[in-house]
Amino acid sequence: MLGLSSLRRVVGEVRRDVRAARDRDPAAAGVGSLEILAMWPGVQAVLAHRVAHALHGAGVPLLPRALSVATRAITGIEIHPAARVGDGLFIDHGSGVVIGETAEIGHDVTMYQGVTLGGTGFATGKRHPTVEDNVTIGSGAKLLGPITIGHGAKIGANTVVIHDVPPNSTVVGNPGHPVRIEGRKPEGPDTDWLHLPDPIADALAAMSSRIAALERQVAELGGDPDRAEERPPADVMPLRRRGGPSPAGG
């Protein structure tokens, strides 16, 4: 049954959730804990889930689901009462976030509006993602199926992830592809979304270089070496700039 120890645990988790909002949301700088609890829908949704999850674990009927539905109506965030959420989850803005029944979320995870931790069919058992510690999930990202998102991974905005993600990697695209940010290990929630790698531009640039090399070989075989020198690789414009200052500062 739900006892004082469970209530104390929920209170401690809520304190860490409020601290996470203050640490990771620049808009929360200098804002008191009561105001964050009253005005931050992501914090409210996680708070309600802590209570609903405790009631669900205690075997209380109807009430956990009713609390989840009421929270969705107020905040736009739907978290199934059975989902397991670690300490320090921060949902920024939050509208449209859906977290399924068998989803598992580790500690210090950050996600933005429109994120879905969903299933891929009508199978029973484990059918939602497992998100390990220190993961950041961008706006509109869809994580589908019983996949594992490794520690410290970054999921780019609007990415569709259907396979496991290695730790400390960044995933972009549809379907998502793991990449690295300039060869360095990403860590923390402050990913520079504007300068993420562009695998499509990289692939086109590689194709352009290969075609130019083949054209030079054909020209040389045709006895026209001067023409071969006139075929440089075509320029490929990346979809996102990789240089310049980060719009997030720093």
PDB file of C-alpha atoms in Angstrom:
ATOM      1  CA  MET A   1       0.000   0.000   0.000  1.00  0.00           C
ATOM      2  CA  LEU A   2       0.916   3.637  -0.420  1.00  0.00           C
ATOM      3  CA  GLY A   3       2.627   4.709   2.790  1.00  0.00           C
ATOM      4  CA  LEU A   4       4.730   7.498   4.275  1.00  0.00           C
ATOM      5  CA  SER A   5       7.904   6.114   2.723  1.00  0.00           C
ATOM      6  CA  SER A   6       6.345   6.337  -0.739  1.00  0.00           C
ATOM      7  CA  LEU A   7       5.186   9.890  -0.085  1.00  0.00           C
ATOM      8  CA  ARG A   8       8.648  10.903   1.110  1.00  0.00           C
ATOM      9  CA  ARG A   9      10.157   9.382  -2.034  1.00  0.00           C
ATOM     10  CA  VAL A  10       7.727  11.329  -4.244  1.00  0.00           C
ATOM     11  CA  VAL A  11       8.542  14.581  -2.422  1.00  0.00           C
ATOM     12  CA  GLY A  12      12.264  14.009  -2.916  1.00  0.00           C
ATOM     13  CA  GLU A  13      11.745  13.280  -6.612  1.00  0.00           C
ATOM     14  CA  VAL A  14       9.687  16.448  -7.040  1.00  0.00           C
ATOM     15  CA  ARG A  15      12.452  18.538  -5.469  1.00  0.00           C
ATOM     16  CA  ARG A  16      14.938  17.124  -7.945  1.00  0.00           C
ATOM     17  CA  ASP A  17      12.537  17.762 -10.832  1.00  0.00           C
ATOM     18  CA  VAL A  18      12.162  21.417  -9.808  1.00  0.00           C
ATOM     19  CA  ARG A  19      15.943  21.717  -9.514  1.00  0.00           C
ATOM     20  CA  ALA A  20      16.284  20.234 -13.016  1.00  0.00           C
ATOM     21  CA  ALA A  21      13.927  22.863 -14.447  1.00  0.00           C
ATOM     22  CA  ARG A  22      15.868  25.651 -12.761  1.00  0.00           C
ATOM     23  CA  ASP A  23      19.223  24.296 -13.956  1.00  0.00           C
ATOM     24  CA  ARG A  24      18.241  23.602 -17.583  1.00  0.00           C
ATOM     25  CA  ASP A  25      15.677  26.275 -18.458  1.00  0.00           C
ATOM     26  CA  PRO A  26      17.133  29.801 -18.815  1.00  0.00           C
ATOM     27  CA  ALA A  27      13.610  31.173 -18.287  1.00  0.00           C
ATOM     28  CA  ALA A  28      13.620  29.682 -14.775  1.00  0.00           C
ATOM     29  CA  ALA A  29      16.631  31.678 -13.604  1.00  0.00           C
ATOM     30  CA  GLY A  30      15.734  33.501 -10.390  1.00  0.00           C
ATOM     31  CA  VAL A  31      12.247  31.927 -10.269  1.00  0.00           C
ATOM     32  CA  GLY A  32      11.082  30.411  -6.984  1.00  0.00           C
ATOM     33  CA  SER A  33      10.197  26.755  -6.568  1.00  0.00           C
ATOM     34  CA  LEU A  34       6.489  27.452  -5.985  1.00  0.00           C
ATOM     35  CA  GLU A  35       6.264  29.480  -9.185  1.00  0.00           C
ATOM     36  CA  ILE A  36       7.956  26.704 -11.154  1.00  0.00           C
ATOM     37  CA  LEU A  37       5.500  24.183  -9.729  1.00  0.00           C
ATOM     38  CA  ALA A  38       2.562  26.451 -10.573  1.00  0.00           C
ATOM     39  CA  MET A  39       3.597  27.650 -14.042  1.00  0.00           C
ATOM     40  CA  TRP A  40       5.847  25.028 -15.694  1.00  0.00           C
ATOM     41  CA  PRO A  41       3.617  22.395 -17.402  1.00  0.00           C
ATOM     42  CA  GLY A  42       6.509  19.956 -17.799  1.00  0.00           C
ATOM     43  CA  VAL A  43       7.157  20.005 -14.060  1.00  0.00           C
ATOM     44  CA  GLN A  44       3.434  19.674 -13.323  1.00  0.00           C
ATOM     45  CA  ALA A  45       3.123  16.674 -15.635  1.00  0.00           C
ATOM     46  CA  VAL A  46       6.078  14.901 -14.050  1.00  0.00           C
ATOM     47  CA  LEU A  47       4.754  15.682 -10.563  1.00  0.00           C
ATOM     48  CA  ALA A  48       1.347  14.230 -11.441  1.00  0.00           C
ATOM     49  CA  HIS A  49       3.034  11.175 -12.916  1.00  0.00           C
ATOM     50  CA  ARG A  50       5.037  10.602  -9.736  1.00  0.00           C
ATOM     51  CA  VAL A  51       1.775  10.420  -7.803  1.00  0.00           C
ATOM     52  CA  ALA A  52      -0.041   8.355 -10.455  1.00  0.00           C
ATOM     53  CA  HIS A  53       2.871   5.916 -10.688  1.00  0.00           C
ATOM     54  CA  ALA A  54       2.928   5.469  -6.912  1.00  0.00           C
ATOM     55  CA  LEU A  55      -0.841   4.825  -6.901  1.00  0.00           C
ATOM     56  CA  HIS A  56      -0.459   2.406  -9.815  1.00  0.00           C
ATOM     57  CA  GLY A  57       2.276   0.531  -7.983  1.00  0.00           C
ATOM     58  CA  ALA A  58       0.071   0.330  -4.892  1.00  0.00           C
ATOM     59  CA  GLY A  59      -2.678  -1.319  -6.927  1.00  0.00           C
ATOM     60  CA  VAL A  60      -5.166   1.556  -6.628  1.00  0.00           C
ATOM     61  CA  PRO A  61      -7.789   1.158  -9.386  1.00  0.00           C
ATOM     62  CA  LEU A  62      -9.008   3.887 -11.766  1.00  0.00           C
ATOM     63  CA  LEU A  63      -7.384   6.844  -9.989  1.00  0.00           C
ATOM     64  CA  PRO A  64      -3.923   6.600 -11.626  1.00  0.00           C
ATOM     65  CA  ARG A  65      -5.423   6.601 -15.125  1.00  0.00           C
ATOM     66  CA  ALA A  66      -7.860   9.395 -14.224  1.00  0.00           C
ATOM     67  CA  LEU A  67      -4.960  11.504 -12.944  1.00  0.00           C
ATOM     68  CA  SER A  68      -3.034  10.848 -16.168  1.00  0.00           C
ATOM     69  CA  VAL A  69      -5.993  11.904 -18.327  1.00  0.00           C
ATOM     70  CA  ALA A  70      -6.571  15.062 -16.279  1.00  0.00           C
ATOM     71  CA  THR A  71      -2.872  15.959 -16.558  1.00  0.00           C
ATOM     72  CA  ARG A  72      -2.976  15.517 -20.332  1.00  0.00           C
ATOM     73  CA  ALA A  73      -5.979  17.849 -20.562  1.00  0.00           C
ATOM     74  CA  ILE A  74      -4.215  20.534 -18.502  1.00  0.00           C
ATOM     75  CA  THR A  75      -0.623  20.306 -19.731  1.00  0.00           C
ATOM     76  CA  GLY A  76      -0.837  18.572 -23.121  1.00  0.00           C
ATOM     77  CA  ILE A  77       1.612  15.929 -21.833  1.00  0.00           C
ATOM     78  CA  GLU A  78       0.553  12.284 -21.620  1.00  0.00           C
ATOM     79  CA  ILE A  79       2.556   9.911 -19.429  1.00  0.00           C
ATOM     80  CA  HIS A  80       1.160   6.454 -18.778  1.00  0.00           C
ATOM     81  CA  PRO A  81       0.995   5.706 -15.026  1.00  0.00           C
ATOM     82  CA  ALA A  82       3.041   2.516 -15.507  1.00  0.00           C
ATOM     83  CA  ALA A  83       5.942   4.281 -17.275  1.00  0.00           C
ATOM     84  CA  ARG A  84       9.132   4.401 -15.210  1.00  0.00           C
ATOM     85  CA  VAL A  85      10.683   7.857 -14.902  1.00  0.00           C
ATOM     86  CA  GLY A  86      14.014   8.529 -13.204  1.00  0.00           C
ATOM     87  CA  ASP A  87      15.079  11.557 -11.204  1.00  0.00           C
ATOM     88  CA  GLY A  88      15.532  14.956 -12.804  1.00  0.00           C
ATOM     89  CA  LEU A  89      13.375  14.529 -15.924  1.00  0.00           C
ATOM     90  CA  PHE A  90      12.821  17.962 -17.496  1.00  0.00           C
ATOM     91  CA  ILE A  91      10.174  18.432 -20.207  1.00  0.00           C
ATOM     92  CA  ASP A  92      10.580  21.910 -21.722  1.00  0.00           C
ATOM     93  CA  HIS A  93       7.279  23.456 -22.945  1.00  0.00           C
ATOM     94  CA  GLY A  94       5.912  19.922 -23.264  1.00  0.00           C
ATOM     95  CA  SER A  95       2.858  20.179 -25.536  1.00  0.00           C
ATOM     96  CA  GLY A  96       2.311  16.965 -27.450  1.00  0.00           C
ATOM     97  CA  VAL A  97       4.709  14.790 -25.446  1.00  0.00           C
ATOM     98  CA  VAL A  98       3.564  11.154 -25.214  1.00  0.00           C
ATOM     99  CA  ILE A  99       5.304   8.541 -23.049  1.00  0.00           C
ATOM    100  CA  GLY A 100       3.970   4.996 -23.359  1.00  0.00           C
ATOM    101  CA  GLU A 101       3.197   2.333 -20.788  1.00  0.00           C
ATOM    102  CA  THR A 102       6.437   0.316 -20.917  1.00  0.00           C
ATOM    103  CA  ALA A 103       8.759   3.270 -21.487  1.00  0.00           C
ATOM    104  CA  GLU A 104      11.690   3.600 -19.094  1.00  0.00           C
ATOM    105  CA  ILE A 105      13.481   6.926 -18.608  1.00  0.00           C
ATOM    106  CA  GLY A 106      16.742   7.281 -16.717  1.00  0.00           C
ATOM    107  CA  HIS A 107      18.067  10.147 -14.641  1.00  0.00           C
ATOM    108  CA  ASP A 108      18.642  13.733 -15.830  1.00  0.00           C
ATOM    109  CA  VAL A 109      16.870  13.300 -19.175  1.00  0.00           C
ATOM    110  CA  THR A 110      15.767  16.397 -21.106  1.00  0.00           C
ATOM    111  CA  MET A 111      13.045  16.392 -23.759  1.00  0.00           C
ATOM    112  CA  TYR A 112      11.244  19.087 -25.694  1.00  0.00           C
ATOM    113  CA  GLN A 113       7.723  19.510 -27.076  1.00  0.00           C
ATOM    114  CA  GLY A 114       6.232  16.961 -29.442  1.00  0.00           C
ATOM    115  CA  VAL A 115       8.415  14.037 -28.353  1.00  0.00           C
ATOM    116  CA  THR A 116       6.888  10.553 -28.577  1.00  0.00           C
ATOM    117  CA  LEU A 117       8.143   7.440 -26.804  1.00  0.00           C
ATOM    118  CA  GLY A 118       5.788   5.073 -28.567  1.00  0.00           C
ATOM    119  CA  GLY A 119       5.229   1.526 -29.736  1.00  0.00           C
ATOM    120  CA  THR A 120       5.186   0.085 -33.247  1.00  0.00           C
ATOM    121  CA  GLY A 121       2.224  -2.264 -33.227  1.00  0.00           C
ATOM    122  CA  PHE A 122      -0.184  -4.280 -31.139  1.00  0.00           C
ATOM    123  CA  ALA A 123       2.366  -6.563 -29.493  1.00  0.00           C
ATOM    124  CA  THR A 124       2.232  -7.049 -25.736  1.00  0.00           C
ATOM    125  CA  GLY A 125       5.116  -6.884 -23.278  1.00  0.00           C
ATOM    126  CA  LYS A 126       7.978  -4.423 -23.597  1.00  0.00           C
ATOM    127  CA  ARG A 127       7.091  -2.249 -26.605  1.00  0.00           C
ATOM    128  CA  HIS A 128       8.322   1.260 -25.766  1.00  0.00           C
ATOM    129  CA  PRO A 129      11.817   2.775 -25.641  1.00  0.00           C
ATOM    130  CA  THR A 130      14.311   2.671 -22.798  1.00  0.00           C
ATOM    131  CA  VAL A 131      16.099   6.012 -22.436  1.00  0.00           C
ATOM    132  CA  GLU A 132      19.258   5.905 -20.345  1.00  0.00           C
ATOM    133  CA  ASP A 133      20.743   8.717 -18.218  1.00  0.00           C
ATOM    134  CA  ASN A 134      21.692  12.195 -19.510  1.00  0.00           C
ATOM    135  CA  VAL A 135      19.876  11.854 -22.841  1.00  0.00           C
ATOM    136  CA  THR A 136      18.524  14.926 -24.665  1.00  0.00           C
ATOM    137  CA  ILE A 137      15.613  14.530 -27.105  1.00  0.00           C
ATOM    138  CA  GLY A 138      14.815  17.393 -29.505  1.00  0.00           C
ATOM    139  CA  SER A 139      11.431  18.791 -30.487  1.00  0.00           C
ATOM    140  CA  GLY A 140       9.188  16.478 -32.480  1.00  0.00           C
ATOM    141  CA  ALA A 141      11.446  13.433 -32.218  1.00  0.00           C
ATOM    142  CA  LYS A 142       9.745  10.025 -32.411  1.00  0.00           C
ATOM    143  CA  LEU A 143      11.330   7.067 -30.615  1.00  0.00           C
ATOM    144  CA  LEU A 144       9.433   3.933 -31.547  1.00  0.00           C
ATOM    145  CA  GLY A 145       9.593   0.368 -30.299  1.00  0.00           C
ATOM    146  CA  PRO A 146      11.543  -1.452 -27.537  1.00  0.00           C
ATOM    147  CA  ILE A 147      14.809   0.266 -28.433  1.00  0.00           C
ATOM    148  CA  THR A 148      17.524   1.539 -26.104  1.00  0.00           C
ATOM    149  CA  ILE A 149      18.878   5.084 -26.244  1.00  0.00           C
ATOM    150  CA  GLY A 150      22.369   4.973 -24.769  1.00  0.00           C
ATOM    151  CA  HIS A 151      23.744   7.184 -22.006  1.00  0.00           C
ATOM    152  CA  GLY A 152      24.469  10.759 -23.066  1.00  0.00           C
ATOM    153  CA  ALA A 153      22.920  10.418 -26.538  1.00  0.00           C
ATOM    154  CA  LYS A 154      21.400  13.388 -28.364  1.00  0.00           C
ATOM    155  CA  ILE A 155      18.328  12.979 -30.595  1.00  0.00           C
ATOM    156  CA  GLY A 156      17.907  15.806 -33.120  1.00  0.00           C
ATOM    157  CA  ALA A 157      14.609  17.615 -33.689  1.00  0.00           C
ATOM    158  CA  ASN A 158      12.053  15.659 -35.784  1.00  0.00           C
ATOM    159  CA  THR A 159      14.290  12.582 -35.884  1.00  0.00           C
ATOM    160  CA  VAL A 160      12.542   9.204 -36.164  1.00  0.00           C
ATOM    161  CA  VAL A 161      14.460   6.564 -34.196  1.00  0.00           C
ATOM    162  CA  ILE A 162      13.607   2.877 -34.705  1.00  0.00           C
ATOM    163  CA  HIS A 163      16.950   1.249 -33.787  1.00  0.00           C
ATOM    164  CA  ASP A 164      19.171   1.260 -30.710  1.00  0.00           C
ATOM    165  CA  VAL A 165      21.320   4.366 -30.295  1.00  0.00           C
ATOM    166  CA  PRO A 166      24.928   4.013 -29.056  1.00  0.00           C
ATOM    167  CA  PRO A 167      25.973   5.968 -25.954  1.00  0.00           C
ATOM    168  CA  ASN A 168      27.340   9.498 -26.425  1.00  0.00           C
ATOM    169  CA  SER A 169      26.270   9.762 -30.056  1.00  0.00           C
ATOM    170  CA  THR A 170      24.031  12.234 -31.865  1.00  0.00           C
ATOM    171  CA  VAL A 171      21.209  10.949 -34.083  1.00  0.00           C
ATOM    172  CA  VAL A 172      19.614  12.938 -36.908  1.00  0.00           C
ATOM    173  CA  GLY A 173      17.391  12.183 -39.897  1.00  0.00           C
ATOM    174  CA  ASN A 174      14.463   9.946 -40.833  1.00  0.00           C
ATOM    175  CA  PRO A 175      15.177   7.189 -40.119  1.00  0.00           C
ATOM    176  CA  GLY A 176      17.701   8.373 -37.556  1.00  0.00           C
ATOM    177  CA  HIS A 177      21.429   7.834 -38.177  1.00  0.00           C
ATOM    178  CA  PRO A 178      24.051   8.044 -35.399  1.00  0.00           C
ATOM    179  CA  VAL A 179      26.715  10.672 -36.046  1.00  0.00           C
ATOM    180  CA  ARG A 180      29.287  12.586 -34.015  1.00  0.00           C
ATOM    181  CA  ILE A 181      29.604  16.314 -33.440  1.00  0.00           C
ATOM    182  CA  GLU A 182      33.000  17.269 -34.846  1.00  0.00           C
ATOM    183  CA  GLY A 183      34.546  14.163 -33.337  1.00  0.00           C
ATOM    184  CA  ARG A 184      33.904  15.168 -29.740  1.00  0.00           C
ATOM    185  CA  LYS A 185      31.800  13.392 -27.147  1.00  0.00           C
ATOM    186  CA  PRO A 186      28.521  15.277 -26.556  1.00  0.00           C
ATOM    187  CA  GLU A 187      27.501  15.579 -22.908  1.00  0.00           C
ATOM    188  CA  GLY A 188      24.801  17.557 -21.131  1.00  0.00           C
ATOM    189  CA  PRO A 189      21.486  19.037 -22.305  1.00  0.00           C
ATOM    190  CA  ASP A 190      22.847  22.104 -24.168  1.00  0.00           C
ATOM    191  CA  THR A 191      23.142  20.587 -27.654  1.00  0.00           C
ATOM    192  CA  ASP A 192      23.706  23.143 -30.431  1.00  0.00           C
ATOM    193  CA  TRP A 193      20.759  22.056 -32.580  1.00  0.00           C
ATOM    194  CA  LEU A 194      21.609  24.543 -35.348  1.00  0.00           C
ATOM    195  CA  HIS A 195      25.019  23.024 -36.078  1.00  0.00           C
ATOM    196  CA  LEU A 196      24.235  19.303 -36.034  1.00  0.00           C
ATOM    197  CA  PRO A 197      25.988  17.212 -38.700  1.00  0.00           C
ATOM    198  CA  ASP A 198      24.189  16.855 -42.052  1.00  0.00           C
ATOM    199  CA  PRO A 199      24.553  13.243 -43.302  1.00  0.00           C
ATOM    200  CA  ILE A 200      22.599  13.968 -46.514  1.00  0.00           C
ATOM    201  CA  ALA A 201      24.987  16.752 -47.537  1.00  0.00           C
ATOM    202  CA  ASP A 202      27.948  14.529 -46.629  1.00  0.00           C
ATOM    203  CA  ALA A 203      26.620  11.722 -48.838  1.00  0.00           C
ATOM    204  CA  LEU A 204      25.992  14.083 -51.770  1.00  0.00           C
ATOM    205  CA  ALA A 205      29.467  15.579 -51.429  1.00  0.00           C
ATOM    206  CA  ALA A 206      31.017  12.092 -51.482  1.00  0.00           C
ATOM    207  CA  MET A 207      28.981  11.188 -54.585  1.00  0.00           C
ATOM    208  CA  SER A 208      30.012  14.427 -56.300  1.00  0.00           C
ATOM    209  CA  SER A 209      33.692  13.753 -55.613  1.00  0.00           C
ATOM    210  CA  ARG A 210      33.369  10.194 -56.896  1.00  0.00           C
ATOM    211  CA  ILE A 211      31.586  11.279 -60.100  1.00  0.00           C
ATOM    212  CA  ALA A 212      34.233  13.951 -60.758  1.00  0.00           C
ATOM    213  CA  ALA A 213      36.993  11.342 -60.321  1.00  0.00           C
ATOM    214  CA  LEU A 214      35.251   8.957 -62.741  1.00  0.00           C
ATOM    215  CA  GLU A 215      34.786  11.743 -65.298  1.00  0.00           C
ATOM    216  CA  ARG A 216      38.503  12.557 -65.108  1.00  0.00           C
ATOM    217  CA  GLN A 217      39.361   8.907 -65.689  1.00  0.00           C
ATOM    218  CA  VAL A 218      37.013   8.734 -68.700  1.00  0.00           C
ATOM    219  CA  ALA A 219      38.540  11.916 -70.153  1.00  0.00           C
ATOM    220  CA  GLU A 220      42.071  10.567 -69.685  1.00  0.00           C
ATOM    221  CA  LEU A 221      41.141   7.268 -71.344  1.00  0.00           C
ATOM    222  CA  GLY A 222      39.664   9.280 -74.217  1.00  0.00           C
ATOM    223  CA  GLY A 223      42.956  11.050 -74.777  1.00  0.00           C
ATOM    224  CA  ASP A 224      41.805  14.448 -73.527  1.00  0.00           C
ATOM    225  CA  PRO A 225      43.823  15.184 -70.333  1.00  0.00           C
ATOM    226  CA  ASP A 226      43.143  18.922 -70.595  1.00  0.00           C
ATOM    227  CA  ARG A 227      39.408  18.290 -70.385  1.00  0.00           C
ATOM    228  CA  ALA A 228      39.964  16.014 -67.408  1.00  0.00           C
ATOM    229  CA  GLU A 229      41.506  18.869 -65.445  1.00  0.00           C
ATOM    230  CA  GLU A 230      38.390  21.011 -66.043  1.00  0.00           C
ATOM    231  CA  ARG A 231      36.031  18.828 -64.008  1.00  0.00           C
ATOM    232  CA  PRO A 232      36.228  19.764 -60.315  1.00  0.00           C
ATOM    233  CA  PRO A 233      33.687  18.270 -57.892  1.00  0.00           C
ATOM    234  CA  ALA A 234      30.376  20.073 -57.702  1.00  0.00           C
ATOM    235  CA  ASP A 235      29.658  22.187 -54.627  1.00  0.00           C
ATOM    236  CA  VAL A 236      27.128  20.767 -52.168  1.00  0.00           C
ATOM    237  CA  MET A 237      25.337  23.231 -49.913  1.00  0.00           C
ATOM    238  CA  PRO A 238      24.786  21.756 -46.410  1.00  0.00           C
ATOM    239  CA  LEU A 239      21.267  22.027 -45.032  1.00  0.00           C
ATOM    240  CA  ARG A 240      22.693  23.428 -41.781  1.00  0.00           C
ATOM    241  CA  ARG A 241      25.739  25.572 -41.163  1.00  0.00           C
ATOM    242  CA  ARG A 242      28.418  23.897 -39.038  1.00  0.00           C
ATOM    243  CA  GLY A 243      30.507  26.952 -38.288  1.00  0.00           C
ATOM    244  CA  GLY A 244      29.889  30.174 -36.491  1.00  0.00           C
ATOM    245  CA  PRO A 245      28.746  30.913 -32.966  1.00  0.00           C
ATOM    246  CA  SER A 246      26.103  28.862 -31.290  1.00  0.00           C
ATOM    247  CA  PRO A 247      22.709  30.622 -31.047  1.00  0.00           C
ATOM    248  CA  ALA A 248      22.453  29.221 -27.523  1.00  0.00           C
ATOM    249  CA  GLY A 249      25.490  31.202 -26.503  1.00  0.00           C
ATOM    250  CA  GLY A 250      28.863  30.042 -25.294  1.00  0.00           C
TER     251      GLY A 250
END
